[in-house]
Steps between C-alpha positions, in 0.01 A plus 500: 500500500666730727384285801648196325820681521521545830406199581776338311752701613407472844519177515819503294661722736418177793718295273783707519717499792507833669864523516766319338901536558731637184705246355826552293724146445800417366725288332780356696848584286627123546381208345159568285299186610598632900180618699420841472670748772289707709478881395172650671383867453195597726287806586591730752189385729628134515744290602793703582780502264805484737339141591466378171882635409581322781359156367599564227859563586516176692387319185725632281817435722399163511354490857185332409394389845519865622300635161221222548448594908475863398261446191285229761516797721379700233185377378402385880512888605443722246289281257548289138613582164585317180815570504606459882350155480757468180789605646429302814483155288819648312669477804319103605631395198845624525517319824385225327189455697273424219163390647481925649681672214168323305233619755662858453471461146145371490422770747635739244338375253163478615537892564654565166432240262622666183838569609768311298744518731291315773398227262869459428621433858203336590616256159865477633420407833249207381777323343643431820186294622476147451077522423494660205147647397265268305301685213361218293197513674461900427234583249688707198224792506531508910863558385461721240235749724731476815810641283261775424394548819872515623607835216383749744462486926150579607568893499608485156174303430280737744617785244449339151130411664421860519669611188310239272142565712585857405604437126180266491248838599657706255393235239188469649452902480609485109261250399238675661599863368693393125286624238706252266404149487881420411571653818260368703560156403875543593363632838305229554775273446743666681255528811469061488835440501603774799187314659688169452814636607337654768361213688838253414720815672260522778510122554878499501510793729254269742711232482784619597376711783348158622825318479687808705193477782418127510830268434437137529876415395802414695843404423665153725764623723638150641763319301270216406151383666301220487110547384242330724162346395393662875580793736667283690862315543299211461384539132591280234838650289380632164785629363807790560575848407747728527631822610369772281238310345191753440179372615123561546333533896144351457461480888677687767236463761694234711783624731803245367383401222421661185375304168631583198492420133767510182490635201497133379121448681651289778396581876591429818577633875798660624627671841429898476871559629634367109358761334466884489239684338571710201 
């Protein structure tokens, strides 16, 4: 049993990134449906503070162009957080450049999917798009499991992995050592649903790590562009999206072209320089 342990922890412990930034947010004092405004508290061994006061600064004097060069700068030097790639689409979407305040967002998001404040903005900004997303053809129980999936960010699930596995051998170790049947059978029960519980946080943890390490998503970046039959100029018109529009890469292995697919099922070819990975 002890061997088990390990084993689950170790491989646990791959899930969880080995460092993640501090995040602290709050509420702008103006108008409560406004985008969040940027309030960052890191570690002394990361991104130093007099640059993020700085940014910050910028942003709140209404200097938005200035705030978004020096968060850009940011997360291109001295690496990505949650909350940088926040505050950066705070500032896009002040500017009113929608299609990057939403590839910010998503970018936050897919860090830290159980922060309310992300899922918010990322909210507010879709309502400036023309596509809106399509989620009749979205099974309810895909739904349902994906909401679950999105309570906790893959540390959060990493940890409730190792605390169930844990909670599951010291059921294990009652039923074997209970001299009461009452108590044993309570072990025993215990023990199958910590299993359960187990193996659905593990598989959350997994999925998330996969979705941080392997994106297949991008958001369009040109006002509006036409989707092609082929990877070519030459292909028949299929139909248009728009600016913002999130979609799904299912081949990137051409050099202009990449093919894509909506949430609606329908596919199609598009130039790589209309979209920007998430």
């Amino acid at each position: 049993m002890k061997q088990i342990f390990i084993l689950i922890a170790v491989i646990v412990y791959g899930l969880v990134p080995a460092k993640t930034f501090g995040q602290t947010l709050s509420q702008e004092q103006s108008d409560s449906t406004a985008v969040q405004s940027p309030a960052l508290s890191f570690g002394s061994d990361s991104i130093p503070a007099l640059t993020i006061e700085a940014a910050d600064s910028a942003y709140i004097h209404g200097d938005y162009v200035t705030a978004a060069a020096m968060y850009e700068e940011i997360i291109a030097t001295q690496g990505v957080s949650a909350a940088l790639y926040m505050n950066l689409g705070n500032a896009y979407f002040k500017m009113n450049e929608t299609a990057k305040s939403i590839l910010n967002y998503e970018r936050a998001y897919k860090l830290d999917p159980s922060d309310s404040d992300i899922r918010f903005n990322l909210g507010l900004a879709r309502t400036r798009i023309v596509d809106k997303e399509n989620t009749d053809n979205q099974f309810f129980i895909a739904v349902w499991i994906n909401h679950i999936a999105t309570i906790m960010n893959v540390n959060g699930w990493g940890i409730t992995t190792v605390v169930l596995f844990a909670l599951m051998a010291l059921a294990i170790g009652i039923y074997f050592f209970a001299k009461r049947i009452w108590l044993k059978k309570t072990a025993f029960s215990v023990g199958v649903l910590c299993l359960f519980l187990t193996i659905m946080a593990f598989c959350f943890a997994s999925t998330q790590k996969k979705k941080l390490l392997y994106s297949n998503t991008a958001i369009i970046m040109s006002p509006s562009i036409t989707v092609k039959s082929t990877p070519n100029d030459n292909g028949t018109d299929l139909f248009i999206i728009h600016e913002g529009r999130k979609i799904q890469v299912l081949d990137a292995s051409m050099k202009d072209w990449v093919e894509i697919k909506l949430d609606d099922g329908n596919e199609g070819w598009i130039p790589v320089s209309s979209v920007e990975m998430i």
